[in-house]
mmCIF file of C-alpha atoms and ligand atoms in Angstrom:
data_model
loop_
_atom_site.group_PDB
_atom_site.id
_atom_site.type_symbol
_atom_site.label_atom_id
_atom_site.label_comp_id
_atom_site.label_asym_id
_atom_site.label_seq_id
_atom_site.Cartn_x
_atom_site.Cartn_y
_atom_site.Cartn_z
ATOM 1 C CA MET S 203 0.000 0.000 0.000
ATOM 2 C CA ALA S 204 2.650 2.514 1.055
ATOM 3 C CA LYS S 205 4.771 3.930 -1.760
ATOM 4 C CA GLU S 206 7.922 3.181 0.120
ATOM 5 C CA LYS S 207 8.607 2.107 3.687
ATOM 6 C CA LYS S 208 10.761 4.712 5.307
ATOM 7 C CA GLY S 209 13.034 4.514 8.311
ATOM 8 C CA VAL S 210 13.338 7.357 10.804
ATOM 9 C CA ARG S 211 16.495 8.472 12.535
ATOM 10 C CA LEU S 212 16.820 10.899 15.408
ATOM 11 C CA GLU S 213 20.313 12.213 16.046
ATOM 12 C CA HIS S 214 20.936 14.001 19.348
ATOM 13 C CA ILE S 215 17.437 15.455 19.416
ATOM 14 C CA SER S 216 16.517 17.792 22.275
ATOM 15 C CA LYS S 217 13.515 19.992 22.975
ATOM 16 C CA ILE S 218 13.637 22.727 25.577
ATOM 17 C CA TYR S 219 10.473 24.220 27.076
ATOM 18 C CA LYS S 220 9.899 26.841 29.722
ATOM 19 C CA ASP S 221 8.295 25.512 32.880
ATOM 20 C CA PRO S 222 5.206 27.725 33.328
ATOM 21 C CA LYS S 223 5.459 27.550 37.149
ATOM 22 C CA THR S 224 9.139 28.348 37.657
ATOM 23 C CA GLY S 225 9.783 30.166 34.379
ATOM 24 C CA LYS S 226 12.919 28.051 33.975
ATOM 25 C CA ASP S 227 13.933 26.206 30.840
ATOM 26 C CA PHE S 228 13.980 22.423 31.005
ATOM 27 C CA TYR S 229 14.615 19.559 28.623
ATOM 28 C CA ALA S 230 11.291 17.909 27.679
ATOM 29 C CA VAL S 231 13.400 15.608 25.458
ATOM 30 C CA LYS S 232 17.142 15.280 25.979
ATOM 31 C CA ASP S 233 19.762 14.033 23.523
ATOM 32 C CA CYS S 234 17.480 11.432 22.019
ATOM 33 C CA ASN S 235 19.086 9.006 19.550
ATOM 34 C CA LEU S 236 16.818 6.569 17.744
ATOM 35 C CA GLU S 237 17.002 4.419 14.661
ATOM 36 C CA ILE S 238 13.629 3.134 13.491
ATOM 37 C CA GLU S 239 13.834 0.472 10.783
ATOM 38 C CA PRO S 240 11.569 0.734 7.716
ATOM 39 C CA GLY S 241 8.369 -1.281 8.028
ATOM 40 C CA THR S 242 8.588 -1.784 11.799
ATOM 41 C CA PHE S 243 6.096 -0.872 14.495
ATOM 42 C CA VAL S 244 7.754 0.961 17.364
ATOM 43 C CA THR S 245 6.179 2.431 20.455
ATOM 44 C CA LEU S 246 7.253 5.369 22.565
ATOM 45 C CA LEU S 247 6.308 4.165 26.035
ATOM 46 C CA GLY S 248 6.579 5.907 29.372
ATOM 47 C CA PRO S 249 4.704 7.716 32.128
ATOM 48 C CA SER S 250 2.791 10.940 31.551
ATOM 49 C CA GLY S 251 5.087 13.909 30.925
ATOM 50 C CA CYS S 252 8.149 11.874 29.897
ATOM 51 C CA GLY S 253 8.342 13.475 26.424
ATOM 52 C CA LYS S 254 6.553 10.976 24.151
ATOM 53 C CA THR S 255 4.203 13.433 22.475
ATOM 54 C CA THR S 256 6.954 16.023 22.096
ATOM 55 C CA THR S 257 9.155 13.452 20.342
ATOM 56 C CA LEU S 258 6.334 12.393 18.026
ATOM 57 C CA ARG S 259 5.395 16.012 17.242
ATOM 58 C CA MET S 260 9.005 16.768 16.299
ATOM 59 C CA ILE S 261 8.942 13.836 13.859
ATOM 60 C CA ALA S 262 5.633 15.102 12.422
ATOM 61 C CA GLY S 263 6.970 18.657 12.202
ATOM 62 C CA PHE S 264 4.523 20.297 14.639
ATOM 63 C CA GLU S 265 7.461 21.174 16.918
ATOM 64 C CA SER S 266 11.053 21.913 15.946
ATOM 65 C CA PRO S 267 13.942 20.401 17.864
ATOM 66 C CA ASP S 268 16.272 22.823 19.676
ATOM 67 C CA GLU S 269 19.188 20.477 19.079
ATOM 68 C CA GLY S 270 19.892 17.635 16.687
ATOM 69 C CA GLU S 271 18.629 16.411 13.337
ATOM 70 C CA ILE S 272 15.746 14.185 12.248
ATOM 71 C CA TYR S 273 15.991 12.046 9.118
ATOM 72 C CA LEU S 274 13.209 10.394 7.151
ATOM 73 C CA GLY S 275 14.932 7.780 5.055
ATOM 74 C CA ASP S 276 18.101 9.605 4.000
ATOM 75 C CA GLU S 277 16.567 13.046 4.021
ATOM 76 C CA ALA S 278 17.167 15.568 6.825
ATOM 77 C CA ILE S 279 13.695 16.990 7.530
ATOM 78 C CA ASN S 280 14.107 19.592 10.302
ATOM 79 C CA ALA S 281 13.412 22.447 7.903
ATOM 80 C CA LEU S 282 10.309 20.873 6.313
ATOM 81 C CA THR S 283 6.774 21.863 7.349
ATOM 82 C CA PRO S 284 4.445 18.983 8.378
ATOM 83 C CA ASN S 285 2.704 18.797 4.992
ATOM 84 C CA LYS S 286 6.047 18.500 3.212
ATOM 85 C CA ARG S 287 7.044 15.476 5.299
ATOM 86 C CA ASP S 288 6.157 11.995 4.219
ATOM 87 C CA THR S 289 4.282 11.335 7.477
ATOM 88 C CA ALA S 290 0.643 11.168 8.586
ATOM 89 C CA MET S 291 -0.649 11.466 12.125
ATOM 90 C CA VAL S 292 -3.601 9.737 13.790
ATOM 91 C CA PHE S 293 -4.757 11.824 16.743
ATOM 92 C CA GLN S 294 -6.416 10.796 19.980
ATOM 93 C CA SER S 295 -9.307 13.130 19.169
ATOM 94 C CA TYR S 296 -9.662 11.652 15.619
ATOM 95 C CA ALA S 297 -10.029 15.224 14.237
ATOM 96 C CA LEU S 298 -12.678 14.139 11.711
ATOM 97 C CA LEU S 299 -14.745 16.589 9.689
ATOM 98 C CA PRO S 300 -18.155 16.350 11.443
ATOM 99 C CA HIS S 301 -20.468 17.370 8.573
ATOM 100 C CA TYR S 302 -18.879 15.083 6.019
ATOM 101 C CA ASN S 303 -19.562 11.433 5.363
ATOM 102 C CA ILE S 304 -16.913 8.733 5.646
ATOM 103 C CA PHE S 305 -15.999 8.887 1.965
ATOM 104 C CA ASP S 306 -15.382 12.638 1.993
ATOM 105 C CA ASN S 307 -13.408 12.478 5.243
ATOM 106 C CA VAL S 308 -11.103 9.872 3.792
ATOM 107 C CA ALA S 309 -10.949 11.495 0.353
ATOM 108 C CA TYR S 310 -10.101 14.919 1.781
ATOM 109 C CA GLY S 311 -6.310 14.651 1.543
ATOM 110 C CA LEU S 312 -6.504 13.212 -1.970
ATOM 111 C CA LYS S 313 -8.739 16.047 -3.188
ATOM 112 C CA LEU S 314 -6.237 18.558 -1.784
ATOM 113 C CA ARG S 315 -3.620 16.771 -3.857
ATOM 114 C CA LYS S 316 -5.934 17.132 -6.884
ATOM 115 C CA LEU S 317 -6.010 13.474 -7.823
ATOM 116 C CA PRO S 318 -8.464 12.420 -10.580
ATOM 117 C CA GLN S 319 -11.957 11.433 -9.361
ATOM 118 C CA ASP S 320 -11.760 7.786 -10.377
ATOM 119 C CA GLU S 321 -8.388 7.355 -8.689
ATOM 120 C CA ILE S 322 -9.746 8.930 -5.488
ATOM 121 C CA LYS S 323 -12.720 6.554 -5.601
ATOM 122 C CA ARG S 324 -10.492 3.532 -6.053
ATOM 123 C CA LYS S 325 -8.048 4.487 -3.305
ATOM 124 C CA VAL S 326 -10.767 5.334 -0.778
ATOM 125 C CA THR S 327 -12.615 2.081 -1.507
ATOM 126 C CA ASP S 328 -9.427 0.065 -1.061
ATOM 127 C CA ILE S 329 -8.529 1.749 2.219
ATOM 128 C CA LEU S 330 -12.037 1.414 3.659
ATOM 129 C CA LYS S 331 -11.829 -2.287 2.930
ATOM 130 C CA LEU S 332 -8.476 -2.498 4.703
ATOM 131 C CA VAL S 333 -9.796 -0.813 7.858
ATOM 132 C CA GLY S 334 -13.038 -2.793 7.890
ATOM 133 C CA LEU S 335 -15.473 -0.048 6.808
ATOM 134 C CA GLU S 336 -16.391 -1.454 3.416
ATOM 135 C CA GLY S 337 -19.739 -0.210 2.089
ATOM 136 C CA MET S 338 -20.068 2.519 4.749
ATOM 137 C CA GLU S 339 -18.953 5.394 2.496
ATOM 138 C CA ASN S 340 -22.150 7.400 2.948
ATOM 139 C CA ARG S 341 -22.452 7.285 6.737
ATOM 140 C CA MET S 342 -21.940 10.637 8.461
ATOM 141 C CA THR S 343 -19.012 10.618 10.889
ATOM 142 C CA ASN S 344 -21.111 11.956 13.764
ATOM 143 C CA GLN S 345 -23.261 8.818 13.517
ATOM 144 C CA LEU S 346 -20.346 6.487 14.166
ATOM 145 C CA SER S 347 -19.184 4.681 17.283
ATOM 146 C CA GLY S 348 -15.800 5.558 18.793
ATOM 147 C CA GLY S 349 -14.188 2.480 17.241
ATOM 148 C CA GLN S 350 -15.593 3.322 13.793
ATOM 149 C CA GLN S 351 -14.399 6.925 14.070
ATOM 150 C CA GLN S 352 -10.949 5.605 14.920
ATOM 151 C CA ARG S 353 -11.030 3.466 11.769
ATOM 152 C CA VAL S 354 -11.979 6.504 9.663
ATOM 153 C CA ALA S 355 -9.106 8.485 11.181
ATOM 154 C CA LEU S 356 -6.758 5.623 10.374
ATOM 155 C CA ALA S 357 -8.096 5.342 6.796
ATOM 156 C CA ARG S 358 -7.638 9.065 6.279
ATOM 157 C CA ALA S 359 -4.014 8.866 7.365
ATOM 158 C CA LEU S 360 -3.289 5.742 5.311
ATOM 159 C CA VAL S 361 -4.954 6.860 2.088
ATOM 160 C CA ILE S 362 -2.274 9.439 1.309
ATOM 161 C CA GLU S 363 0.252 6.576 1.425
ATOM 162 C CA PRO S 364 2.715 8.148 3.843
ATOM 163 C CA GLY S 365 6.146 6.653 4.405
ATOM 164 C CA VAL S 366 5.584 6.763 8.156
ATOM 165 C CA LEU S 367 2.395 6.631 10.188
ATOM 166 C CA LEU S 368 2.342 8.392 13.577
ATOM 167 C CA PHE S 369 -0.110 7.704 16.411
ATOM 168 C CA ASP S 370 -0.534 9.660 19.645
ATOM 169 C CA GLU S 371 -2.484 7.600 22.197
ATOM 170 C CA PRO S 372 -5.108 6.834 19.526
ATOM 171 C CA LEU S 373 -7.176 4.497 21.700
ATOM 172 C CA SER S 374 -7.494 6.488 24.907
ATOM 173 C CA ASN S 375 -11.062 7.623 24.160
ATOM 174 C CA LEU S 376 -12.322 4.055 23.766
ATOM 175 C CA ASP S 377 -13.577 1.726 26.483
ATOM 176 C CA ALA S 378 -11.262 -0.996 27.762
ATOM 177 C CA LYS S 379 -12.638 -3.862 25.677
ATOM 178 C CA LEU S 380 -12.645 -1.906 22.420
ATOM 179 C CA ARG S 381 -9.112 -0.691 23.123
ATOM 180 C CA VAL S 382 -7.911 -4.274 23.171
ATOM 181 C CA SER S 383 -9.639 -5.218 19.912
ATOM 182 C CA MET S 384 -8.661 -1.977 18.130
ATOM 183 C CA ARG S 385 -4.989 -2.365 19.001
ATOM 184 C CA THR S 386 -5.004 -5.778 17.339
ATOM 185 C CA GLU S 387 -6.678 -4.172 14.338
ATOM 186 C CA ILE S 388 -4.083 -1.393 14.159
ATOM 187 C CA ARG S 389 -1.305 -3.983 14.202
ATOM 188 C CA ARG S 390 -3.013 -6.022 11.443
ATOM 189 C CA ILE S 391 -3.530 -2.943 9.275
ATOM 190 C CA GLN S 392 0.084 -1.811 9.768
ATOM 191 C CA GLN S 393 1.312 -5.264 8.729
ATOM 192 C CA GLU S 394 -0.972 -5.436 5.681
ATOM 193 C CA ALA S 395 -0.057 -1.926 4.585
ATOM 194 C CA GLY S 396 3.602 -2.739 5.282
ATOM 195 C CA ILE S 397 4.132 0.716 6.692
ATOM 196 C CA THR S 398 6.513 2.122 9.319
ATOM 197 C CA ALA S 399 4.546 3.061 12.442
ATOM 198 C CA ILE S 400 5.533 5.120 15.480
ATOM 199 C CA TYR S 401 3.005 4.868 18.268
ATOM 200 C CA VAL S 402 2.767 6.751 21.571
ATOM 201 C CA THR S 403 1.203 5.187 24.652
ATOM 202 C CA HIS S 404 1.615 5.128 28.443
ATOM 203 C CA ASP S 405 -0.002 1.679 28.554
ATOM 204 C CA GLN S 406 2.645 -1.028 28.751
ATOM 205 C CA SER S 407 0.325 -3.893 27.825
ATOM 206 C CA GLU S 408 -0.791 -1.991 24.709
ATOM 207 C CA ALA S 409 2.853 -1.411 23.797
ATOM 208 C CA MET S 410 3.767 -5.053 24.308
ATOM 209 C CA ALA S 411 0.824 -6.276 22.252
ATOM 210 C CA ILE S 412 1.559 -4.292 19.099
ATOM 211 C CA SER S 413 5.238 -3.412 18.946
ATOM 212 C CA ASP S 414 8.278 -4.846 17.255
ATOM 213 C CA LYS S 415 10.246 -2.564 19.544
ATOM 214 C CA VAL S 416 9.456 -0.424 22.539
ATOM 215 C CA ILE S 417 11.297 2.805 23.293
ATOM 216 C CA ILE S 418 11.007 3.334 27.022
ATOM 217 C CA MET S 419 11.247 6.976 28.060
ATOM 218 C CA ASN S 420 11.579 8.642 31.445
ATOM 219 C CA GLY S 421 11.992 12.351 32.184
ATOM 220 C CA GLY S 422 12.919 13.240 28.590
ATOM 221 C CA ASN S 423 15.489 10.436 28.311
ATOM 222 C CA VAL S 424 15.379 7.181 26.379
ATOM 223 C CA GLU S 425 16.029 4.426 28.936
ATOM 224 C CA GLN S 426 15.937 1.428 26.609
ATOM 225 C CA VAL S 427 15.107 0.421 23.034
ATOM 226 C CA ALA S 428 14.294 -3.266 22.816
ATOM 227 C CA SER S 429 11.774 -5.876 21.769
ATOM 228 C CA PRO S 430 9.020 -6.294 24.383
ATOM 229 C CA LYS S 431 10.551 -9.634 25.376
ATOM 230 C CA GLU S 432 14.055 -8.227 25.820
ATOM 231 C CA ALA S 433 12.767 -5.281 27.850
ATOM 232 C CA TYR S 434 10.777 -7.648 30.078
ATOM 233 C CA TYR S 435 13.507 -10.201 30.735
ATOM 234 C CA TYR S 436 16.580 -7.983 30.403
ATOM 235 C CA PRO S 437 15.654 -4.471 31.529
ATOM 236 C CA ASN S 438 18.478 -1.936 31.455
ATOM 237 C CA ASN S 439 17.636 -0.539 34.848
ATOM 238 C CA LYS S 440 15.093 -0.543 37.683
ATOM 239 C CA PHE S 441 12.890 2.041 36.003
ATOM 240 C CA VAL S 442 12.393 -0.155 32.925
ATOM 241 C CA ALA S 443 11.963 -3.303 35.042
ATOM 242 C CA ASP S 444 9.288 -1.609 37.090
ATOM 243 C CA PHE S 445 7.497 0.094 34.209
ATOM 244 C CA ILE S 446 7.134 -3.083 32.153
ATOM 245 C CA GLY S 447 5.155 -5.602 34.182
ATOM 246 C CA GLU S 448 5.401 -6.383 37.873
ATOM 247 C CA VAL S 449 8.765 -6.988 39.448
ATOM 248 C CA ASN S 450 10.606 -7.823 42.674
ATOM 249 C CA PHE S 451 14.117 -6.609 43.396
ATOM 250 C CA LEU S 452 16.138 -8.902 45.644
ATOM 251 C CA GLU S 453 19.228 -7.402 47.232
ATOM 252 C CA ALA S 454 22.240 -9.572 46.457
ATOM 253 C CA VAL S 455 26.021 -9.724 46.210
ATOM 254 C CA VAL S 456 27.943 -11.084 43.223
ATOM 255 C CA VAL S 457 29.999 -14.065 44.447
ATOM 256 C CA ALA S 458 31.205 -15.586 41.173
ATOM 257 C CA GLN S 459 30.653 -15.112 37.485
ATOM 258 C CA ASP S 460 26.906 -15.630 37.061
ATOM 259 C CA GLU S 461 26.382 -16.441 40.706
ATOM 260 C CA VAL S 462 24.931 -14.265 43.452
ATOM 261 C CA ASP S 463 24.370 -14.556 47.178
ATOM 262 C CA ILE S 464 20.855 -13.754 48.375
ATOM 263 C CA ASN S 465 20.380 -14.085 52.135
ATOM 264 C CA GLY S 466 23.357 -16.419 52.442
ATOM 265 C CA VAL S 467 22.197 -18.669 49.583
ATOM 266 C CA ARG S 468 24.222 -18.961 46.376
ATOM 267 C CA LEU S 469 22.096 -18.899 43.227
ATOM 268 C CA LYS S 470 22.726 -18.937 39.491
ATOM 269 C CA CYS S 471 22.033 -15.490 38.086
ATOM 270 C CA ALA S 472 23.039 -13.567 34.969
ATOM 271 C CA THR S 473 25.417 -10.855 36.179
ATOM 272 C CA GLY S 474 26.865 -9.536 32.923
ATOM 273 C CA ASP S 475 30.344 -8.242 33.635
ATOM 274 C CA MET S 476 29.755 -7.228 37.250
ATOM 275 C CA GLU S 477 32.696 -7.487 39.605
ATOM 276 C CA ILE S 478 32.884 -9.990 42.449
ATOM 277 C CA ASN S 479 31.558 -8.557 45.742
ATOM 278 C CA LYS S 480 29.444 -5.984 43.930
ATOM 279 C CA GLN S 481 26.095 -5.230 45.550
ATOM 280 C CA CYS S 482 23.267 -5.675 43.057
ATOM 281 C CA SER S 483 19.523 -6.042 42.684
ATOM 282 C CA VAL S 484 18.198 -9.278 41.251
ATOM 283 C CA VAL S 485 15.149 -8.896 39.019
ATOM 284 C CA LEU S 486 12.475 -11.493 39.760
ATOM 285 C CA ARG S 487 9.143 -11.461 37.958
ATOM 286 C CA PRO S 488 6.162 -12.721 40.043
ATOM 287 C CA GLU S 489 5.731 -15.773 37.787
ATOM 288 C CA GLY S 490 9.490 -16.482 37.850
ATOM 289 C CA ALA S 491 9.546 -18.725 40.935
ATOM 290 C CA SER S 492 7.620 -21.827 41.924
ATOM 291 C CA LEU S 493 6.878 -22.766 45.529
ATOM 292 C CA SER S 494 7.549 -26.042 47.319
ATOM 293 C CA ASP S 495 8.411 -27.512 50.717
ATOM 294 C CA GLU S 496 12.094 -27.479 49.960
ATOM 295 C CA GLY S 497 14.305 -25.719 47.493
ATOM 296 C CA ASP S 498 16.439 -22.680 46.761
ATOM 297 C CA LEU S 499 15.414 -19.788 48.953
ATOM 298 C CA SER S 500 13.294 -19.969 52.118
ATOM 299 C CA GLY S 501 10.600 -17.560 53.223
ATOM 300 C CA THR S 502 7.344 -17.217 55.130
ATOM 301 C CA VAL S 503 3.934 -16.686 53.547
ATOM 302 C CA GLU S 504 2.418 -13.333 54.546
ATOM 303 C CA TYR S 505 -0.487 -13.268 52.099
ATOM 304 C CA SER S 506 -2.156 -15.925 49.987
ATOM 305 C CA CYS S 507 -5.135 -15.308 47.757
ATOM 306 C CA PHE S 508 -6.873 -17.346 45.016
ATOM 307 C CA MET S 509 -7.236 -15.205 41.867
ATOM 308 C CA GLY S 510 -8.528 -17.857 39.468
ATOM 309 C CA ALA S 511 -5.715 -18.007 36.947
ATOM 310 C CA TYR S 512 -3.123 -17.851 39.702
ATOM 311 C CA GLN S 513 -2.561 -17.970 43.439
ATOM 312 C CA ASP S 514 -1.237 -14.625 44.598
ATOM 313 C CA TYR S 515 1.374 -14.707 47.365
ATOM 314 C CA HIS S 516 3.457 -12.283 49.370
ATOM 315 C CA ILE S 517 6.435 -14.097 50.812
ATOM 316 C CA LYS S 518 8.845 -12.614 53.303
ATOM 317 C CA VAL S 519 12.367 -13.510 52.283
ATOM 318 C CA GLY S 520 14.833 -12.001 54.755
ATOM 319 C CA GLU S 521 13.747 -8.373 55.001
ATOM 320 C CA THR S 522 12.072 -8.283 51.589
ATOM 321 C CA VAL S 523 8.460 -9.066 50.743
ATOM 322 C CA VAL S 524 8.407 -10.917 47.416
ATOM 323 C CA LYS S 525 5.290 -11.037 45.222
ATOM 324 C CA ILE S 526 4.817 -14.438 43.602
ATOM 325 C CA GLN S 527 2.068 -15.599 41.258
ATOM 326 C CA GLU S 528 1.704 -19.342 40.838
ATOM 327 C CA TYR S 529 -0.284 -19.904 37.675
ATOM 328 C CA ASN S 530 -2.811 -22.715 37.240
ATOM 329 C CA PRO S 531 -3.089 -23.377 40.997
ATOM 330 C CA LYS S 532 -5.797 -26.054 40.695
ATOM 331 C CA ASN S 533 -3.454 -29.004 41.042
ATOM 332 C CA LYS S 534 -0.762 -27.292 43.097
ATOM 333 C CA LYS S 535 -0.255 -27.223 46.829
ATOM 334 C CA ILE S 536 -1.674 -24.010 48.252
ATOM 335 C CA TYR S 537 0.329 -22.369 51.022
ATOM 336 C CA ASN S 538 -1.382 -20.341 53.711
ATOM 337 C CA VAL S 539 -0.368 -17.339 55.785
ATOM 338 C CA GLY S 540 2.341 -18.321 58.266
ATOM 339 C CA ASP S 541 3.556 -21.359 56.265
ATOM 340 C CA LYS S 542 7.252 -21.804 55.663
ATOM 341 C CA VAL S 543 7.935 -22.217 51.970
ATOM 342 C CA PHE S 544 10.804 -22.346 49.471
ATOM 343 C CA LEU S 545 11.142 -20.398 46.246
ATOM 344 C CA ASN S 546 12.600 -22.362 43.346
ATOM 345 C CA PHE S 547 14.078 -20.826 40.241
ATOM 346 C CA GLU S 548 14.521 -22.368 36.838
ATOM 347 C CA ASP S 549 17.830 -21.750 35.099
ATOM 348 C CA ASN S 550 18.011 -18.394 33.307
ATOM 349 C CA THR S 551 15.354 -16.843 35.520
ATOM 350 C CA LEU S 552 17.406 -14.490 37.646
ATOM 351 C CA TYR S 553 18.979 -11.364 36.199
ATOM 352 C CA ALA S 554 21.075 -8.883 38.155
ATOM 353 C CA LEU S 555 21.091 -5.099 37.780
HETATM 354 N N1 ADP R 1159 4.149 23.654 24.689
HETATM 355 C C1 ADP R 1159 4.706 23.349 25.868
HETATM 356 N N2 ADP R 1159 5.244 24.319 26.681
HETATM 357 C C2 ADP R 1159 5.824 24.009 27.858
HETATM 358 N N3 ADP R 1159 5.938 22.774 28.334
HETATM 359 C C3 ADP R 1159 5.422 21.756 27.586
HETATM 360 C C4 ADP R 1159 4.782 21.989 26.320
HETATM 361 N N4 ADP R 1159 4.373 20.805 25.808
HETATM 362 C C5 ADP R 1159 4.744 19.868 26.702
HETATM 363 N N5 ADP R 1159 5.367 20.430 27.773
HETATM 364 C C6 ADP R 1159 5.975 19.733 28.913
HETATM 365 O O1 ADP R 1159 6.983 18.872 28.401
HETATM 366 C C7 ADP R 1159 7.016 17.640 29.085
HETATM 367 C C8 ADP R 1159 6.800 16.499 28.110
HETATM 368 O O2 ADP R 1159 5.472 16.590 27.608
HETATM 369 P P1 ADP R 1159 4.848 15.517 26.602
HETATM 370 O O3 ADP R 1159 5.797 15.276 25.500
HETATM 371 O O4 ADP R 1159 3.481 15.996 26.248
HETATM 372 O O5 ADP R 1159 4.763 14.225 27.536
HETATM 373 P P2 ADP R 1159 3.970 12.826 27.310
HETATM 374 O O6 ADP R 1159 3.381 12.815 25.947
HETATM 375 O O7 ADP R 1159 5.014 11.779 27.522
HETATM 376 O O8 ADP R 1159 2.936 12.774 28.404
HETATM 377 C C9 ADP R 1159 5.961 17.752 30.183
HETATM 378 O O9 ADP R 1159 6.587 18.199 31.355
HETATM 379 C C10 ADP R 1159 5.015 18.802 29.637
HETATM 380 O O10 ADP R 1159 4.347 19.452 30.682
HETATM 381 MG MG1 MG R 1160 1.346 12.679 25.362
#
């Protein structure tokens, strides 16, 4: 569908704003370096205020960077206005034309480009089919559900065949169930159109569900660029570990290469190139340990609750309370508050920061 998949490169990009309260300048985005491969779906993920929208708006051309250069394919685009860039943006508010029908909303950009009528008709029909609105050309946009309006907004962005599609929290006006189905739809459409997509969200499960890569941001800085799986199992730091999924940090000391001491117990653990005797934090996901009457690391049950899919535990290990979720508890021994229990780790579970 797209003319050409384009990559995007950010080189040392910064944006400085004035804080309205203090009147002082601050970096909303600081020295951001990114390389987005053509045809991939990447997500800017992070808490509110971390600089996601600012980064996206600089790529779209609605804001100019104070430092650095942005490239679309091989072309430096800092000096280009938004309409001269080969990008299209899907907004949270949809920004549809209310007194137009679906066809005219989608055709709008093509008419501006003065394409012949029959070509407009063909392109709009094709795109409406792709987004699942076939045969609805004549419906007025103010008669559509939120999900349908989102599809129109997506069709309108796609129809001009941009090299890169940009999304800023496009699903936040939809209810929870529709958000989940629409994100799957957006991923399908991106794959079918074979287009590069840059997507902004603060919702980590949304990011994991749709992205080839997540770009995790915090306070204007990029903390990690990785596949969802890499970011989950091998976070760069505590912020990333905590932002993506639930996590426990166990205080430990490196005692050998790929071995740590937790509470006097030696355990296999990926330690990278950490020095012996270094204090570290071991990342343990709640589903990363199983419980039994004997095993690796002992603790006492402080909380035990049946949640259906899993038994939810808090287990006091030394001075730390560890959250553990034992999935499929039906045929497993259930431990109760006060029970002594052991945590067991499979190989390659523990990872030190
Ligand atoms: N036009 C602006 N003027 C001043 N500060 C701004 C402006 N736009 C955004 N900010 C500030 O920049 C920071 C990053 O904002 P933004 O990129 O919108 O974050 P996010 O999209 O991650 O929630 C925030 O502290 C925000 O308040
Ligand atoms: Mg934002």
